[in-house]
Amino acid sequence: IGLDYSNKSNICECIGECFAQRIDNSEIALKLTHRHELCKDLIFWAYANIDQPISLEKTIEALHTTNASLSQGCKEILGISPMEAIRHIRLEHIHFILSNRDVRLNNGFTSIEQVRENFGFKTRGNFSALYKKYFNETPRETLLKSNK
């Protein structure tokens, strides 16, 4: 289940901006480190594996790195852990699907449960709480708005 080209292009552009070299107030250029590159690789890997079962161990193995390097890079760049970053990406994807009736139907999703399970959220309560915290509405509210 993929995003259309324009959405994917916008997402890639935003990710690129996150990793652009910047100058802080003291005018010292920040240097991208290997950890920052790992963080960028994580984002692209997470999109490429959006509906695959994941674990931190699988992620580290796929990116050929260590937990410490990946975690430190994500904390420095994103301010969150690698698994939180993946969770956010998946929540954004779910929101896109729940917000777009045609996308849901074209991919054979007929319920929130199917979407939730497809993207690796095992428990309904945990998923619903995360979704509401992230989007300030329940998955059902998003779905109902898209059906109008």
PDB file of C-alpha atoms in Angstrom:
ATOM      1  CA  ILE A   1       0.000   0.000   0.000  1.00  0.00           C
ATOM      2  CA  GLY A   2       1.802   3.040  -1.148  1.00  0.00           C
ATOM      3  CA  LEU A   3       1.364   6.739  -1.195  1.00  0.00           C
ATOM      4  CA  ASP A   4       0.895   8.387  -4.545  1.00  0.00           C
ATOM      5  CA  TYR A   5       3.951   9.964  -6.141  1.00  0.00           C
ATOM      6  CA  SER A   6       3.201  13.562  -5.095  1.00  0.00           C
ATOM      7  CA  ASN A   7       2.726  12.630  -1.428  1.00  0.00           C
ATOM      8  CA  LYS A   8       5.854  10.474  -1.440  1.00  0.00           C
ATOM      9  CA  SER A   9       7.795  13.302  -3.073  1.00  0.00           C
ATOM     10  CA  ASN A  10       6.630  15.770  -0.395  1.00  0.00           C
ATOM     11  CA  ILE A  11       7.558  13.350   2.370  1.00  0.00           C
ATOM     12  CA  CYS A  12      11.019  12.753   0.877  1.00  0.00           C
ATOM     13  CA  GLU A  13      11.529  16.508   0.525  1.00  0.00           C
ATOM     14  CA  CYS A  14      10.618  17.068   4.190  1.00  0.00           C
ATOM     15  CA  ILE A  15      12.917  14.269   5.314  1.00  0.00           C
ATOM     16  CA  GLY A  16      15.712  15.748   3.225  1.00  0.00           C
ATOM     17  CA  GLU A  17      15.243  19.114   4.909  1.00  0.00           C
ATOM     18  CA  CYS A  18      15.588  17.440   8.314  1.00  0.00           C
ATOM     19  CA  PHE A  19      19.024  16.224   7.354  1.00  0.00           C
ATOM     20  CA  ALA A  20      20.302  19.325   5.579  1.00  0.00           C
ATOM     21  CA  GLN A  21      23.354  20.887   7.151  1.00  0.00           C
ATOM     22  CA  ARG A  22      22.442  23.928   9.188  1.00  0.00           C
ATOM     23  CA  ILE A  23      24.287  26.693  10.976  1.00  0.00           C
ATOM     24  CA  ASP A  24      23.497  27.393  14.609  1.00  0.00           C
ATOM     25  CA  ASN A  25      23.590  30.801  16.310  1.00  0.00           C
ATOM     26  CA  SER A  26      27.352  30.651  16.741  1.00  0.00           C
ATOM     27  CA  GLU A  27      27.717  30.111  12.982  1.00  0.00           C
ATOM     28  CA  ILE A  28      29.378  26.713  13.344  1.00  0.00           C
ATOM     29  CA  ALA A  29      28.214  24.308  10.647  1.00  0.00           C
ATOM     30  CA  LEU A  30      26.727  21.092  11.959  1.00  0.00           C
ATOM     31  CA  LYS A  31      28.255  17.978  10.462  1.00  0.00           C
ATOM     32  CA  LEU A  32      26.124  14.997   9.574  1.00  0.00           C
ATOM     33  CA  THR A  33      27.438  11.949  11.373  1.00  0.00           C
ATOM     34  CA  HIS A  34      27.083   8.281  10.573  1.00  0.00           C
ATOM     35  CA  ARG A  35      24.334   8.130  13.216  1.00  0.00           C
ATOM     36  CA  HIS A  36      22.388  10.830  11.385  1.00  0.00           C
ATOM     37  CA  GLU A  37      22.705   8.894   8.128  1.00  0.00           C
ATOM     38  CA  LEU A  38      21.394   5.829   9.973  1.00  0.00           C
ATOM     39  CA  CYS A  39      18.392   7.833  11.116  1.00  0.00           C
ATOM     40  CA  LYS A  40      17.688   8.875   7.533  1.00  0.00           C
ATOM     41  CA  ASP A  41      18.087   5.257   6.412  1.00  0.00           C
ATOM     42  CA  LEU A  42      15.651   4.212   9.129  1.00  0.00           C
ATOM     43  CA  ILE A  43      12.988   6.561   7.764  1.00  0.00           C
ATOM     44  CA  PHE A  44      13.343   5.231   4.227  1.00  0.00           C
ATOM     45  CA  TRP A  45      13.457   1.625   5.469  1.00  0.00           C
ATOM     46  CA  ALA A  46      10.327   2.184   7.569  1.00  0.00           C
ATOM     47  CA  TYR A  47       8.408   3.429   4.512  1.00  0.00           C
ATOM     48  CA  ALA A  48       9.654   0.540   2.383  1.00  0.00           C
ATOM     49  CA  ASN A  49       8.496  -1.924   5.060  1.00  0.00           C
ATOM     50  CA  ILE A  50       5.369  -0.056   6.117  1.00  0.00           C
ATOM     51  CA  ASP A  51       3.157  -3.122   6.458  1.00  0.00           C
ATOM     52  CA  GLN A  52       5.750  -5.708   7.469  1.00  0.00           C
ATOM     53  CA  PRO A  53       6.137  -7.050  11.005  1.00  0.00           C
ATOM     54  CA  ILE A  54       9.022  -5.255  12.685  1.00  0.00           C
ATOM     55  CA  SER A  55      11.106  -5.322  15.815  1.00  0.00           C
ATOM     56  CA  LEU A  56      14.096  -3.319  16.919  1.00  0.00           C
ATOM     57  CA  GLU A  57      16.288  -6.374  16.307  1.00  0.00           C
ATOM     58  CA  LYS A  58      15.027  -6.737  12.704  1.00  0.00           C
ATOM     59  CA  THR A  59      15.520  -3.036  12.106  1.00  0.00           C
ATOM     60  CA  ILE A  60      19.098  -3.054  13.412  1.00  0.00           C
ATOM     61  CA  GLU A  61      19.900  -6.114  11.314  1.00  0.00           C
ATOM     62  CA  ALA A  62      18.384  -4.589   8.168  1.00  0.00           C
ATOM     63  CA  LEU A  63      20.338  -1.366   8.621  1.00  0.00           C
ATOM     64  CA  HIS A  64      23.583  -3.184   9.557  1.00  0.00           C
ATOM     65  CA  THR A  65      24.115  -1.162  12.693  1.00  0.00           C
ATOM     66  CA  THR A  66      23.949  -1.294  16.465  1.00  0.00           C
ATOM     67  CA  ASN A  67      21.154  -0.367  18.807  1.00  0.00           C
ATOM     68  CA  ALA A  68      23.296   2.350  20.378  1.00  0.00           C
ATOM     69  CA  SER A  69      24.194   4.057  17.075  1.00  0.00           C
ATOM     70  CA  LEU A  70      20.649   3.990  15.729  1.00  0.00           C
ATOM     71  CA  SER A  71      19.079   5.085  19.005  1.00  0.00           C
ATOM     72  CA  GLN A  72      21.542   7.920  19.505  1.00  0.00           C
ATOM     73  CA  GLY A  73      21.079   9.155  15.927  1.00  0.00           C
ATOM     74  CA  CYS A  74      17.297   9.154  16.273  1.00  0.00           C
ATOM     75  CA  LYS A  75      17.438  10.932  19.627  1.00  0.00           C
ATOM     76  CA  GLU A  76      19.780  13.589  18.205  1.00  0.00           C
ATOM     77  CA  ILE A  77      17.832  14.215  15.001  1.00  0.00           C
ATOM     78  CA  LEU A  78      14.223  13.368  15.836  1.00  0.00           C
ATOM     79  CA  GLY A  79      14.166  13.490  19.621  1.00  0.00           C
ATOM     80  CA  ILE A  80      12.546  10.041  19.779  1.00  0.00           C
ATOM     81  CA  SER A  81      13.573   6.387  19.651  1.00  0.00           C
ATOM     82  CA  PRO A  82      13.772   4.382  16.417  1.00  0.00           C
ATOM     83  CA  MET A  83      10.629   2.416  17.254  1.00  0.00           C
ATOM     84  CA  GLU A  84       8.740   5.626  18.032  1.00  0.00           C
ATOM     85  CA  ALA A  85       9.792   6.998  14.640  1.00  0.00           C
ATOM     86  CA  ILE A  86       8.496   3.864  12.919  1.00  0.00           C
ATOM     87  CA  ARG A  87       5.287   4.053  14.939  1.00  0.00           C
ATOM     88  CA  HIS A  88       4.763   7.679  13.858  1.00  0.00           C
ATOM     89  CA  ILE A  89       5.311   6.760  10.211  1.00  0.00           C
ATOM     90  CA  ARG A  90       2.793   3.955  10.467  1.00  0.00           C
ATOM     91  CA  LEU A  91       0.266   6.167  12.243  1.00  0.00           C
ATOM     92  CA  GLU A  92       0.614   8.778   9.481  1.00  0.00           C
ATOM     93  CA  HIS A  93       0.026   6.069   6.882  1.00  0.00           C
ATOM     94  CA  ILE A  94      -3.023   4.778   8.752  1.00  0.00           C
ATOM     95  CA  HIS A  95      -4.391   8.311   9.018  1.00  0.00           C
ATOM     96  CA  PHE A  96      -3.951   8.745   5.260  1.00  0.00           C
ATOM     97  CA  ILE A  97      -5.856   5.519   4.603  1.00  0.00           C
ATOM     98  CA  LEU A  98      -8.656   6.272   7.080  1.00  0.00           C
ATOM     99  CA  SER A  99      -8.984   9.784   5.636  1.00  0.00           C
ATOM    100  CA  ASN A 100      -9.338   8.571   2.058  1.00  0.00           C
ATOM    101  CA  ARG A 101     -12.305   6.355   1.254  1.00  0.00           C
ATOM    102  CA  ASP A 102     -11.036   5.483  -2.231  1.00  0.00           C
ATOM    103  CA  VAL A 103      -7.634   4.427  -0.909  1.00  0.00           C
ATOM    104  CA  ARG A 104      -9.332   2.202   1.687  1.00  0.00           C
ATOM    105  CA  LEU A 105     -11.591   0.572  -0.862  1.00  0.00           C
ATOM    106  CA  ASN A 106      -8.854   0.148  -3.482  1.00  0.00           C
ATOM    107  CA  ASN A 107      -6.748  -1.700  -0.901  1.00  0.00           C
ATOM    108  CA  GLY A 108      -9.595  -3.860   0.374  1.00  0.00           C
ATOM    109  CA  PHE A 109      -9.901  -2.326   3.828  1.00  0.00           C
ATOM    110  CA  THR A 110     -13.431  -2.386   5.183  1.00  0.00           C
ATOM    111  CA  SER A 111     -12.750  -1.681   8.856  1.00  0.00           C
ATOM    112  CA  ILE A 112     -10.455   0.169  11.207  1.00  0.00           C
ATOM    113  CA  GLU A 113      -9.465  -3.202  12.668  1.00  0.00           C
ATOM    114  CA  GLN A 114      -8.158  -4.418   9.303  1.00  0.00           C
ATOM    115  CA  VAL A 115      -6.083  -1.264   8.855  1.00  0.00           C
ATOM    116  CA  ARG A 116      -4.781  -1.392  12.430  1.00  0.00           C
ATOM    117  CA  GLU A 117      -3.765  -5.037  12.184  1.00  0.00           C
ATOM    118  CA  ASN A 118      -2.228  -4.607   8.723  1.00  0.00           C
ATOM    119  CA  PHE A 119       0.187  -2.012  10.093  1.00  0.00           C
ATOM    120  CA  GLY A 120       1.214  -4.017  13.142  1.00  0.00           C
ATOM    121  CA  PHE A 121      -0.837  -2.515  15.958  1.00  0.00           C
ATOM    122  CA  LYS A 122      -1.882  -5.548  17.968  1.00  0.00           C
ATOM    123  CA  THR A 123      -4.148  -4.080  20.629  1.00  0.00           C
ATOM    124  CA  ARG A 124      -7.121  -1.876  19.878  1.00  0.00           C
ATOM    125  CA  GLY A 125      -6.888   0.202  23.052  1.00  0.00           C
ATOM    126  CA  ASN A 126      -3.199   1.029  22.674  1.00  0.00           C
ATOM    127  CA  PHE A 127      -3.664   1.874  18.991  1.00  0.00           C
ATOM    128  CA  SER A 128      -6.673   4.089  19.635  1.00  0.00           C
ATOM    129  CA  ALA A 129      -4.903   5.972  22.452  1.00  0.00           C
ATOM    130  CA  LEU A 130      -1.776   6.566  20.330  1.00  0.00           C
ATOM    131  CA  TYR A 131      -3.871   7.650  17.357  1.00  0.00           C
ATOM    132  CA  LYS A 132      -5.925  10.084  19.441  1.00  0.00           C
ATOM    133  CA  LYS A 133      -2.795  11.533  21.050  1.00  0.00           C
ATOM    134  CA  TYR A 134      -1.160  12.005  17.657  1.00  0.00           C
ATOM    135  CA  PHE A 135      -4.135  13.306  15.624  1.00  0.00           C
ATOM    136  CA  ASN A 136      -6.403  14.683  18.368  1.00  0.00           C
ATOM    137  CA  GLU A 137      -9.267  12.501  17.160  1.00  0.00           C
ATOM    138  CA  THR A 138     -10.131   8.814  17.267  1.00  0.00           C
ATOM    139  CA  PRO A 139      -9.668   6.544  14.259  1.00  0.00           C
ATOM    140  CA  ARG A 140     -13.456   6.315  14.045  1.00  0.00           C
ATOM    141  CA  GLU A 141     -13.799  10.104  13.873  1.00  0.00           C
ATOM    142  CA  THR A 142     -11.290  10.205  11.021  1.00  0.00           C
ATOM    143  CA  LEU A 143     -13.165   7.433   9.221  1.00  0.00           C
ATOM    144  CA  LEU A 144     -16.542   9.117   9.664  1.00  0.00           C
ATOM    145  CA  LYS A 145     -15.210  12.417   8.288  1.00  0.00           C
ATOM    146  CA  SER A 146     -13.913  10.648   5.193  1.00  0.00           C
ATOM    147  CA  ASN A 147     -17.308   9.061   4.497  1.00  0.00           C
ATOM    148  CA  LYS A 148     -19.130  12.400   4.250  1.00  0.00           C
TER     149      LYS A 148
END
